[in-house]
């Protein structure tokens, strides 16, 4: 049977990236997606904005919603300080299996906990199951109709503290109008838009950074 795109992406990593070198993993995936097959990674252009937000925050507890093949997981984890932890949620078992291998190839498995399952099921269990008090940084990049309900769920579960930063991908393309209207108008957030382009294309897209004010 024909291979899947994530399997071909993993092959490109194994062929072109150096074990233990996250930057080479990122470059191999970007090259594959620009020249062979488009894939829904945050990509190199928005990835630079993601990098600068992570570097500025230096977060110790990070949550990622939507792992896919682990591209953004590697991007974020490579910038984390020693002892920091990234929990990434993925409900597709085939994608999770690929992501585990990509993360291991980058040598980042000690920093990353890949959890298989739906965000709506796992967010309420973060405290009891992982001993998380609050997250410093949350990257939202799963299905777009879940951004708003999962944000409210994180609030209700007490996972956000004053100063927690939410960074949401694809706020223009495909777009998350209900989420944008919420974070931009709520007095509980200070929110701003970083204009960029949809991964590996020239179409406008961007990231919304929203600081929770408590
Ligand atoms: N963040 C990844 C990157 O930039 O490399 C891309 C993530 S991709 C756009 C979205 C992923 O979220 C898909 O793999 C999908 O299976 C997963 N997903 C969607 N809704 C989810 C949910 N409610 N819980 C867990 N995973 C979800
Ligand atoms: Mg995205």
Tab-separated table of C-alpha atoms and ligand atoms in Angstrom:
chain	number	residue	atom	x	y	z
A	1	UNK	CA	0.000	0.000	0.000
A	2	UNK	CA	1.001	3.596	-0.636
A	3	UNK	CA	2.855	5.428	2.134
A	4	UNK	CA	1.275	8.381	3.910
A	5	UNK	CA	2.552	11.950	3.824
A	6	UNK	CA	3.723	11.833	7.465
A	7	UNK	CA	5.661	8.629	6.671
A	8	UNK	CA	7.337	10.340	3.716
A	9	UNK	CA	8.105	13.376	5.884
A	10	UNK	CA	9.762	11.088	8.456
A	11	UNK	CA	11.806	9.437	5.691
A	12	UNK	CA	13.045	12.875	4.594
A	13	UNK	CA	14.134	13.575	8.175
A	14	UNK	CA	15.953	10.243	8.463
A	15	UNK	CA	17.668	10.832	5.146
A	16	UNK	CA	18.667	14.485	5.469
A	17	UNK	CA	18.789	15.432	9.164
A	18	UNK	CA	21.513	14.669	11.690
A	19	UNK	CA	20.478	12.733	14.797
A	20	UNK	CA	20.499	14.959	17.837
A	21	UNK	CA	20.497	18.167	15.785
A	22	UNK	CA	17.045	19.814	16.028
A	23	UNK	CA	17.907	22.552	13.523
A	24	UNK	CA	18.712	19.977	10.864
A	25	UNK	CA	15.377	18.247	11.545
A	26	UNK	CA	13.533	21.547	11.098
A	27	UNK	CA	15.418	22.319	7.883
A	28	UNK	CA	14.788	18.845	6.455
A	29	UNK	CA	11.037	19.145	7.083
A	30	UNK	CA	10.855	22.678	5.651
A	31	UNK	CA	12.750	21.584	2.551
A	32	UNK	CA	10.464	18.568	2.073
A	33	UNK	CA	7.339	20.706	2.455
A	34	UNK	CA	8.506	23.486	0.124
A	35	UNK	CA	9.863	21.270	-2.625
A	36	UNK	CA	7.989	17.950	-2.385
A	37	UNK	CA	4.728	18.019	-0.440
A	38	UNK	CA	2.923	20.772	1.438
A	39	UNK	CA	2.093	19.832	5.043
A	40	UNK	CA	0.331	21.635	7.881
A	41	UNK	CA	3.403	22.483	10.022
A	42	UNK	CA	3.622	26.025	11.339
A	43	UNK	CA	6.520	26.314	8.871
A	44	UNK	CA	9.691	28.370	8.694
A	45	UNK	CA	8.242	31.868	8.319
A	46	UNK	CA	5.702	31.766	11.181
A	47	UNK	CA	8.181	29.479	12.938
A	48	UNK	CA	10.555	32.432	13.356
A	49	UNK	CA	7.809	34.377	15.139
A	50	UNK	CA	7.094	31.342	17.327
A	51	UNK	CA	10.833	31.124	18.127
A	52	UNK	CA	11.014	34.748	19.213
A	53	UNK	CA	7.972	34.447	21.494
A	54	UNK	CA	9.387	31.286	23.111
A	55	UNK	CA	12.874	32.775	23.509
A	56	UNK	CA	11.521	35.926	25.095
A	57	UNK	CA	9.396	33.995	27.609
A	58	UNK	CA	11.841	31.228	28.461
A	59	UNK	CA	8.877	29.099	29.636
A	60	UNK	CA	9.245	26.109	31.946
A	61	UNK	CA	5.800	24.588	31.476
A	62	UNK	CA	4.519	24.503	27.908
A	63	UNK	CA	1.376	23.014	26.373
A	64	UNK	CA	1.001	22.426	22.652
A	65	UNK	CA	-2.406	21.583	21.201
A	66	UNK	CA	-1.930	19.650	17.928
A	67	UNK	CA	1.376	17.808	17.376
A	68	UNK	CA	0.937	16.409	13.853
A	69	UNK	CA	4.473	15.255	12.866
A	70	UNK	CA	6.231	17.111	15.662
A	71	UNK	CA	7.657	19.990	13.635
A	72	UNK	CA	6.547	22.784	15.982
A	73	UNK	CA	7.259	20.505	18.958
A	74	UNK	CA	10.911	20.320	17.896
A	75	UNK	CA	10.953	24.051	17.186
A	76	UNK	CA	9.687	24.911	20.658
A	77	UNK	CA	11.522	22.213	22.632
A	78	UNK	CA	14.938	23.096	21.215
A	79	UNK	CA	14.632	26.565	22.769
A	80	UNK	CA	13.512	25.502	26.245
A	81	UNK	CA	15.773	25.936	29.279
A	82	UNK	CA	17.124	22.847	31.087
A	83	UNK	CA	14.430	21.216	33.204
A	84	UNK	CA	11.565	22.714	31.198
A	85	UNK	CA	8.746	20.483	30.003
A	86	UNK	CA	6.591	20.518	26.879
A	87	UNK	CA	3.369	18.503	26.854
A	88	UNK	CA	1.971	18.103	23.342
A	89	UNK	CA	-1.478	16.647	22.568
A	90	UNK	CA	-2.363	14.683	19.446
A	91	UNK	CA	-5.496	12.604	18.926
A	92	UNK	CA	-4.438	10.881	15.705
A	93	UNK	CA	-2.433	7.758	16.622
A	94	UNK	CA	-0.708	7.547	13.216
A	95	UNK	CA	0.513	11.146	13.459
A	96	UNK	CA	1.601	10.608	17.073
A	97	UNK	CA	3.701	7.580	16.052
A	98	UNK	CA	5.512	9.656	13.424
A	99	UNK	CA	5.962	12.598	15.788
A	100	UNK	CA	7.585	10.386	18.426
A	101	UNK	CA	10.235	9.365	15.895
A	102	UNK	CA	10.799	12.934	14.678
A	103	UNK	CA	11.177	14.186	18.264
A	104	UNK	CA	13.573	11.321	19.079
A	105	UNK	CA	15.598	12.008	15.917
A	106	UNK	CA	16.030	15.572	17.137
A	107	UNK	CA	17.181	14.212	20.500
A	108	UNK	CA	14.436	16.050	22.380
A	109	UNK	CA	12.466	13.172	23.914
A	110	UNK	CA	13.593	14.127	27.447
A	111	UNK	CA	11.940	17.532	27.198
A	112	UNK	CA	8.755	16.416	25.445
A	113	UNK	CA	5.790	14.424	26.660
A	114	UNK	CA	3.579	13.459	23.721
A	115	UNK	CA	0.104	12.615	24.974
A	116	UNK	CA	-2.330	10.796	22.713
A	117	UNK	CA	-5.921	11.880	22.991
A	118	UNK	CA	-8.344	14.735	22.538
A	119	UNK	CA	-7.647	18.134	24.061
A	120	UNK	CA	-11.113	18.290	25.602
A	121	UNK	CA	-10.418	15.081	27.519
A	122	UNK	CA	-6.838	15.861	28.594
A	123	UNK	CA	-7.017	19.531	29.594
A	124	UNK	CA	-9.139	18.748	32.688
A	125	UNK	CA	-6.634	16.042	33.712
A	126	UNK	CA	-3.410	18.088	33.505
A	127	UNK	CA	-3.292	18.769	37.232
A	128	UNK	CA	-4.016	15.279	38.543
A	129	UNK	CA	-2.180	13.400	35.811
A	130	UNK	CA	0.912	15.542	35.163
A	131	UNK	CA	1.123	17.608	38.326
A	132	UNK	CA	0.866	20.817	36.335
A	133	UNK	CA	-0.168	23.879	38.339
A	134	UNK	CA	-0.244	26.393	35.483
A	135	UNK	CA	1.317	26.714	32.032
A	136	UNK	CA	3.677	29.552	31.112
A	137	UNK	CA	3.037	29.187	27.397
A	138	UNK	CA	0.376	27.489	25.261
A	139	UNK	CA	0.646	26.990	21.489
A	140	UNK	CA	-2.781	26.450	19.886
A	141	UNK	CA	-2.596	24.701	16.534
A	142	UNK	CA	-5.215	21.934	16.545
A	143	UNK	CA	-8.612	21.989	14.816
A	144	UNK	CA	-9.815	25.530	14.606
A	145	UNK	CA	-13.262	25.020	16.175
A	146	UNK	CA	-11.497	23.922	19.397
A	147	UNK	CA	-9.421	27.072	20.054
A	148	UNK	CA	-12.191	28.908	21.878
A	149	UNK	CA	-13.748	26.037	23.865
A	150	UNK	CA	-10.298	24.763	24.907
A	151	UNK	CA	-9.202	28.253	25.974
A	152	UNK	CA	-12.293	28.552	28.180
A	153	UNK	CA	-11.634	25.027	29.466
A	154	UNK	CA	-8.027	25.966	30.396
A	155	UNK	CA	-9.378	29.023	32.229
A	156	UNK	CA	-11.980	26.946	34.081
A	157	UNK	CA	-9.396	24.314	35.028
A	158	UNK	CA	-7.116	26.989	36.483
A	159	UNK	CA	-4.275	26.206	34.067
A	160	UNK	CA	-3.662	29.860	33.156
A	161	UNK	CA	-1.978	32.332	35.501
A	162	UNK	CA	-1.453	36.052	35.252
A	163	UNK	CA	1.119	36.365	32.444
A	164	UNK	CA	0.495	33.027	30.701
A	165	UNK	CA	0.950	33.562	26.960
A	166	UNK	CA	-1.332	31.907	24.409
A	167	UNK	CA	-0.010	31.842	20.847
A	168	UNK	CA	-2.562	30.783	18.225
A	169	UNK	CA	-1.632	29.714	14.705
A	170	UNK	CA	-3.731	30.075	11.543
A	171	UNK	CA	-5.872	32.881	12.892
A	172	UNK	CA	-6.459	34.171	9.321
A	173	UNK	CA	-6.085	31.012	7.246
A	174	UNK	CA	-8.195	28.923	7.780
A	175	UNK	CA	-9.159	31.470	10.469
A	176	UNK	CA	-10.658	31.375	13.955
A	177	UNK	CA	-13.110	34.319	14.089
A	178	UNK	CA	-14.826	33.280	17.336
A	179	UNK	CA	-11.485	32.905	19.147
A	180	UNK	CA	-10.131	36.240	17.844
A	181	UNK	CA	-13.276	38.085	18.826
A	182	UNK	CA	-12.985	36.569	22.329
A	183	UNK	CA	-9.301	37.293	23.088
A	184	UNK	CA	-9.406	40.745	21.467
A	185	UNK	CA	-12.465	41.919	23.384
A	186	UNK	CA	-12.066	40.162	26.715
A	187	UNK	CA	-10.664	42.271	29.553
A	188	UNK	CA	-8.834	39.153	30.703
A	189	UNK	CA	-6.421	39.253	27.740
A	190	UNK	CA	-4.033	41.650	26.071
A	191	UNK	CA	-3.840	40.448	22.503
A	192	UNK	CA	-1.871	41.297	19.374
A	193	UNK	CA	-1.532	39.992	15.835
A	194	UNK	CA	1.697	39.014	14.048
A	195	UNK	CA	1.155	39.184	10.327
A	196	UNK	CA	2.828	36.501	8.224
A	197	UNK	CA	1.963	33.887	5.597
A	198	UNK	CA	0.360	30.470	5.562
A	199	UNK	CA	3.085	27.834	5.841
A	200	UNK	CA	5.010	27.347	2.584
A	201	UNK	CA	2.730	29.746	0.625
A	202	UNK	CA	2.252	33.462	-0.068
A	203	UNK	CA	-1.295	33.616	1.337
A	204	UNK	CA	-1.750	35.879	4.360
A	205	UNK	CA	-1.930	34.162	7.718
A	206	UNK	CA	-0.648	35.075	11.140
A	207	UNK	CA	-0.278	34.302	14.807
A	208	UNK	CA	-2.262	35.890	17.632
A	209	UNK	CA	-0.399	36.347	20.901
A	210	UNK	CA	-2.654	36.786	23.902
A	211	UNK	CA	-1.387	37.416	27.415
A	212	UNK	CA	-3.769	36.237	30.147
A	213	UNK	CA	-4.196	39.004	32.696
A	214	UNK	CA	-5.978	36.937	35.333
B	1	LIG	N1	1.589	22.112	15.484
B	1	LIG	C1	1.958	21.272	14.352
B	1	LIG	C2	3.158	21.891	13.661
B	1	LIG	O1	3.167	23.113	13.467
B	1	LIG	O2	4.074	21.164	13.302
B	1	LIG	C3	0.832	21.132	13.370
B	1	LIG	C4	-0.464	20.645	13.988
B	1	LIG	S1	-1.729	20.289	12.779
B	1	LIG	C5	-2.105	21.857	12.103
B	1	LIG	C6	-3.141	19.979	13.822
B	1	LIG	C7	-3.097	18.637	14.541
B	1	LIG	O3	-3.998	18.669	15.638
B	1	LIG	C8	-3.508	17.434	13.696
B	1	LIG	O4	-2.474	16.485	13.725
B	1	LIG	C9	-4.769	16.886	14.379
B	1	LIG	O5	-4.849	15.485	14.333
B	1	LIG	C10	-4.599	17.402	15.795
B	1	LIG	N2	-5.848	17.672	16.524
B	1	LIG	C11	-6.906	18.351	16.053
B	1	LIG	N3	-7.829	18.524	16.996
B	1	LIG	C12	-7.342	17.938	18.124
B	1	LIG	C13	-7.826	17.794	19.450
B	1	LIG	N4	-9.001	18.315	19.798
B	1	LIG	N5	-7.059	17.137	20.341
B	1	LIG	C14	-5.856	16.621	19.975
B	1	LIG	N6	-5.341	16.745	18.740
B	1	LIG	C15	-6.067	17.393	17.822
B	2	LIG	MG1	-0.996	25.654	12.019
